[in-house]
Amino acid sequence: MRIAFLSAVYTPEREPAAVMAAQLVGRWIQEGHTVDVYCPFPNRPEGIVRRGWKRRLRQRDALGHLRVIRCWHWLVGRHRRIWNRLLENLTFGCSAAAQALLAGKPDVLVISTWPFFAVGLAILLGRLWGVPAIYYIQDLYPEAAVDAGVLPRNHWTTRLLTRLDRWFCRSSARVIVSRKA
């Protein structure tokens, strides 16, 4: 089976979500699947592209049944302002969806939760192709943003994002919730 996996973080990032993503991809490959990973250029936690990496429109690396496609996106920067985070999210979503479209139809799409706009675009891409889109939730958004004080609890943007997330869940073939220890 050919799996397209959109993830906001992936190795060599050291965040737990990146480690979990790499483990999941490793398992799929071990089971004999071909995997295309669509992810940003490494930039965490500083919000700037890591030393040793060159930011491009895309970068493709292949090893056996694994292809990692690094997609261009807006960088948050050191100050991590809300508008920069939204631009990062939106540009990664558009870039990853465009790169996946160029790569062609997979058998299944697996979408990691955090790139909020990427989730919606990938679900629409799955519908276009007629393939199942699996929504892999690691953090609850916008709830996590509210708890962190980034979004106000009863603000119109929070309500809109909550409705969008419900649509993502209802529109996905499956919803998988990751439980962190």
mmCIF file of C-alpha atoms in Angstrom:
data_model
loop_
_atom_site.group_PDB
_atom_site.id
_atom_site.type_symbol
_atom_site.label_atom_id
_atom_site.label_comp_id
_atom_site.label_asym_id
_atom_site.label_seq_id
_atom_site.Cartn_x
_atom_site.Cartn_y
_atom_site.Cartn_z
ATOM 1 C CA MET A 1 0.000 0.000 0.000
ATOM 2 C CA ARG A 2 1.187 3.552 -0.691
ATOM 3 C CA ILE A 3 0.654 5.859 2.292
ATOM 4 C CA ALA A 4 0.861 9.654 2.145
ATOM 5 C CA PHE A 5 1.598 11.066 5.619
ATOM 6 C CA LEU A 6 1.340 14.799 6.313
ATOM 7 C CA SER A 7 3.080 15.744 9.530
ATOM 8 C CA ALA A 8 4.015 19.120 11.016
ATOM 9 C CA VAL A 9 7.142 17.648 12.582
ATOM 10 C CA TYR A 10 9.387 14.814 11.534
ATOM 11 C CA THR A 11 12.886 13.604 12.208
ATOM 12 C CA PRO A 12 15.465 15.103 12.773
ATOM 13 C CA GLU A 13 13.260 17.249 15.021
ATOM 14 C CA ARG A 14 13.509 16.093 18.633
ATOM 15 C CA GLU A 15 9.949 16.868 19.705
ATOM 16 C CA PRO A 16 7.957 13.865 20.951
ATOM 17 C CA ALA A 17 5.517 14.231 18.030
ATOM 18 C CA ALA A 18 8.412 13.949 15.549
ATOM 19 C CA VAL A 19 9.754 10.850 17.273
ATOM 20 C CA MET A 20 6.279 9.277 17.263
ATOM 21 C CA ALA A 21 5.839 10.139 13.564
ATOM 22 C CA ALA A 22 9.153 8.502 12.671
ATOM 23 C CA GLN A 23 8.251 5.397 14.684
ATOM 24 C CA LEU A 24 4.877 5.147 12.949
ATOM 25 C CA VAL A 25 6.450 5.528 9.504
ATOM 26 C CA GLY A 26 9.115 2.955 10.421
ATOM 27 C CA ARG A 27 6.406 0.478 11.367
ATOM 28 C CA TRP A 28 4.545 0.978 8.100
ATOM 29 C CA ILE A 29 7.741 0.396 6.120
ATOM 30 C CA GLN A 30 8.525 -2.674 8.223
ATOM 31 C CA GLU A 31 5.097 -4.021 7.236
ATOM 32 C CA GLY A 32 5.989 -3.580 3.549
ATOM 33 C CA HIS A 33 4.212 -0.307 2.725
ATOM 34 C CA THR A 34 5.618 2.583 0.705
ATOM 35 C CA VAL A 35 5.422 5.898 2.559
ATOM 36 C CA ASP A 36 5.623 9.502 1.380
ATOM 37 C CA VAL A 37 6.118 11.888 4.308
ATOM 38 C CA TYR A 38 5.236 15.547 3.708
ATOM 39 C CA CYS A 39 6.773 17.740 6.389
ATOM 40 C CA PRO A 40 8.399 21.147 6.942
ATOM 41 C CA PHE A 41 12.116 21.817 6.941
ATOM 42 C CA PRO A 42 13.564 21.260 10.440
ATOM 43 C CA ASN A 43 13.135 24.504 12.398
ATOM 44 C CA ARG A 44 12.192 23.695 15.990
ATOM 45 C CA PRO A 45 12.354 25.076 18.596
ATOM 46 C CA GLU A 46 13.984 28.279 17.263
ATOM 47 C CA GLY A 47 11.539 28.845 14.389
ATOM 48 C CA ILE A 48 14.375 29.188 11.890
ATOM 49 C CA VAL A 49 15.722 26.527 9.512
ATOM 50 C CA ARG A 50 18.389 24.477 11.241
ATOM 51 C CA ARG A 51 22.042 24.738 10.342
ATOM 52 C CA GLY A 52 22.937 22.281 7.600
ATOM 53 C CA TRP A 53 19.565 22.586 5.870
ATOM 54 C CA LYS A 54 18.777 24.844 2.923
ATOM 55 C CA ARG A 55 15.238 26.150 2.594
ATOM 56 C CA ARG A 56 13.759 25.490 -0.842
ATOM 57 C CA LEU A 57 10.373 25.125 -2.475
ATOM 58 C CA ARG A 58 10.759 21.413 -1.785
ATOM 59 C CA GLN A 59 13.383 18.830 -1.055
ATOM 60 C CA ARG A 60 12.897 15.140 -1.775
ATOM 61 C CA ASP A 61 14.959 12.432 -0.120
ATOM 62 C CA ALA A 62 14.334 8.761 -0.810
ATOM 63 C CA LEU A 63 15.568 5.620 0.894
ATOM 64 C CA GLY A 64 13.970 2.325 -0.061
ATOM 65 C CA HIS A 65 10.212 2.501 0.535
ATOM 66 C CA LEU A 66 10.444 5.923 2.223
ATOM 67 C CA ARG A 67 10.269 9.289 0.507
ATOM 68 C CA VAL A 68 10.524 12.422 2.659
ATOM 69 C CA ILE A 69 9.284 15.560 0.934
ATOM 70 C CA ARG A 70 10.228 18.733 2.815
ATOM 71 C CA CYS A 71 7.737 21.445 1.919
ATOM 72 C CA TRP A 72 8.287 25.184 1.915
ATOM 73 C CA HIS A 73 6.462 27.091 4.656
ATOM 74 C CA TRP A 74 6.500 30.401 6.476
ATOM 75 C CA LEU A 75 8.890 30.395 9.419
ATOM 76 C CA VAL A 76 7.580 31.338 12.850
ATOM 77 C CA GLY A 77 10.819 33.001 13.902
ATOM 78 C CA ARG A 78 12.179 33.428 17.398
ATOM 79 C CA HIS A 79 9.291 35.588 18.659
ATOM 80 C CA ARG A 80 6.534 33.056 17.825
ATOM 81 C CA ARG A 81 3.786 35.624 17.208
ATOM 82 C CA ILE A 82 0.266 34.323 16.563
ATOM 83 C CA TRP A 83 0.136 35.683 12.993
ATOM 84 C CA ASN A 84 3.413 33.983 12.146
ATOM 85 C CA ARG A 85 2.080 30.710 13.545
ATOM 86 C CA LEU A 86 -1.077 31.033 11.424
ATOM 87 C CA LEU A 87 0.987 31.811 8.319
ATOM 88 C CA GLU A 88 3.253 28.840 9.057
ATOM 89 C CA ASN A 89 0.203 26.609 9.387
ATOM 90 C CA LEU A 90 -1.517 27.896 6.249
ATOM 91 C CA THR A 91 1.590 27.862 4.035
ATOM 92 C CA PHE A 92 2.609 24.374 5.146
ATOM 93 C CA GLY A 93 -0.947 23.146 4.488
ATOM 94 C CA CYS A 94 -0.992 24.585 0.976
ATOM 95 C CA SER A 95 2.554 23.498 0.167
ATOM 96 C CA ALA A 96 2.097 19.939 1.494
ATOM 97 C CA ALA A 97 -1.220 19.510 -0.343
ATOM 98 C CA ALA A 98 0.354 20.800 -3.581
ATOM 99 C CA GLN A 99 3.345 18.459 -3.237
ATOM 100 C CA ALA A 100 1.058 15.502 -2.509
ATOM 101 C CA LEU A 101 -1.066 16.389 -5.540
ATOM 102 C CA LEU A 102 2.061 16.446 -7.722
ATOM 103 C CA ALA A 103 3.192 13.061 -6.356
ATOM 104 C CA GLY A 104 -0.082 11.430 -7.334
ATOM 105 C CA LYS A 105 -2.805 9.400 -5.721
ATOM 106 C CA PRO A 106 -1.837 7.255 -2.730
ATOM 107 C CA ASP A 107 -3.943 4.424 -1.327
ATOM 108 C CA VAL A 108 -4.532 6.313 1.923
ATOM 109 C CA LEU A 109 -3.799 9.714 3.462
ATOM 110 C CA VAL A 110 -2.791 9.987 7.117
ATOM 111 C CA ILE A 111 -2.922 13.512 8.485
ATOM 112 C CA SER A 112 -1.287 14.563 11.712
ATOM 113 C CA THR A 113 -3.399 17.024 13.636
ATOM 114 C CA TRP A 114 -1.470 20.215 14.196
ATOM 115 C CA PRO A 115 -1.143 21.820 10.859
ATOM 116 C CA PHE A 116 -4.809 22.787 11.174
ATOM 117 C CA PHE A 117 -5.234 24.092 7.629
ATOM 118 C CA ALA A 118 -3.233 21.172 6.253
ATOM 119 C CA VAL A 119 -5.812 18.800 7.750
ATOM 120 C CA GLY A 120 -8.678 20.409 5.855
ATOM 121 C CA LEU A 121 -6.774 20.603 2.572
ATOM 122 C CA ALA A 122 -5.646 16.988 2.874
ATOM 123 C CA ILE A 123 -9.204 15.805 3.595
ATOM 124 C CA LEU A 124 -10.372 17.637 0.465
ATOM 125 C CA LEU A 125 -7.495 16.067 -1.480
ATOM 126 C CA GLY A 126 -8.562 12.629 -0.237
ATOM 127 C CA ARG A 127 -12.089 13.325 -1.453
ATOM 128 C CA LEU A 128 -10.766 14.453 -4.835
ATOM 129 C CA TRP A 129 -8.799 11.215 -5.178
ATOM 130 C CA GLY A 130 -11.475 9.023 -3.604
ATOM 131 C CA VAL A 131 -9.073 7.639 -0.984
ATOM 132 C CA PRO A 132 -9.615 7.426 2.784
ATOM 133 C CA ALA A 133 -8.226 10.253 4.897
ATOM 134 C CA ILE A 134 -7.255 9.246 8.423
ATOM 135 C CA TYR A 135 -7.101 12.065 10.958
ATOM 136 C CA TYR A 136 -4.319 11.314 13.462
ATOM 137 C CA ILE A 137 -4.847 13.526 16.514
ATOM 138 C CA GLN A 138 -1.949 14.110 18.888
ATOM 139 C CA ASP A 139 -3.094 17.390 20.443
ATOM 140 C CA LEU A 140 -6.577 18.801 20.720
ATOM 141 C CA TYR A 141 -6.932 22.080 18.859
ATOM 142 C CA PRO A 142 -8.149 24.672 19.494
ATOM 143 C CA GLU A 143 -8.447 23.448 23.104
ATOM 144 C CA ALA A 144 -4.661 23.310 23.545
ATOM 145 C CA ALA A 145 -4.347 26.900 22.291
ATOM 146 C CA VAL A 146 -7.036 28.034 24.745
ATOM 147 C CA ASP A 147 -5.329 26.247 27.644
ATOM 148 C CA ALA A 148 -2.000 27.839 26.665
ATOM 149 C CA GLY A 149 -3.610 31.294 26.666
ATOM 150 C CA VAL A 150 -3.068 31.808 22.927
ATOM 151 C CA LEU A 151 -6.805 31.899 22.124
ATOM 152 C CA PRO A 152 -9.601 33.256 24.329
ATOM 153 C CA ARG A 153 -12.118 30.633 25.471
ATOM 154 C CA ASN A 154 -15.354 32.029 23.991
ATOM 155 C CA HIS A 155 -13.955 34.074 21.127
ATOM 156 C CA TRP A 156 -15.431 33.750 17.632
ATOM 157 C CA THR A 157 -12.126 32.378 16.293
ATOM 158 C CA THR A 158 -12.125 29.636 18.921
ATOM 159 C CA ARG A 159 -15.708 28.704 18.053
ATOM 160 C CA LEU A 160 -14.868 28.702 14.329
ATOM 161 C CA LEU A 161 -11.808 26.481 14.849
ATOM 162 C CA THR A 162 -13.882 24.114 17.004
ATOM 163 C CA ARG A 163 -16.461 23.797 14.208
ATOM 164 C CA LEU A 164 -13.703 23.198 11.666
ATOM 165 C CA ASP A 165 -12.231 20.462 13.836
ATOM 166 C CA ARG A 166 -15.643 18.789 14.101
ATOM 167 C CA TRP A 167 -15.904 18.883 10.306
ATOM 168 C CA PHE A 168 -12.425 17.315 10.049
ATOM 169 C CA CYS A 169 -13.490 14.492 12.356
ATOM 170 C CA ARG A 170 -16.773 13.867 10.546
ATOM 171 C CA SER A 171 -15.156 14.041 7.106
ATOM 172 C CA SER A 172 -12.353 11.606 7.865
ATOM 173 C CA ALA A 173 -12.605 7.897 7.173
ATOM 174 C CA ARG A 174 -11.142 7.292 10.655
ATOM 175 C CA VAL A 175 -10.044 9.404 13.583
ATOM 176 C CA ILE A 176 -7.159 8.101 15.673
ATOM 177 C CA VAL A 177 -6.290 9.759 18.969
ATOM 178 C CA SER A 178 -2.753 9.357 20.246
ATOM 179 C CA ARG A 179 -2.458 9.015 24.000
ATOM 180 C CA LYS A 180 0.783 10.421 25.336
ATOM 181 C CA ALA A 181 2.137 8.965 28.533
#
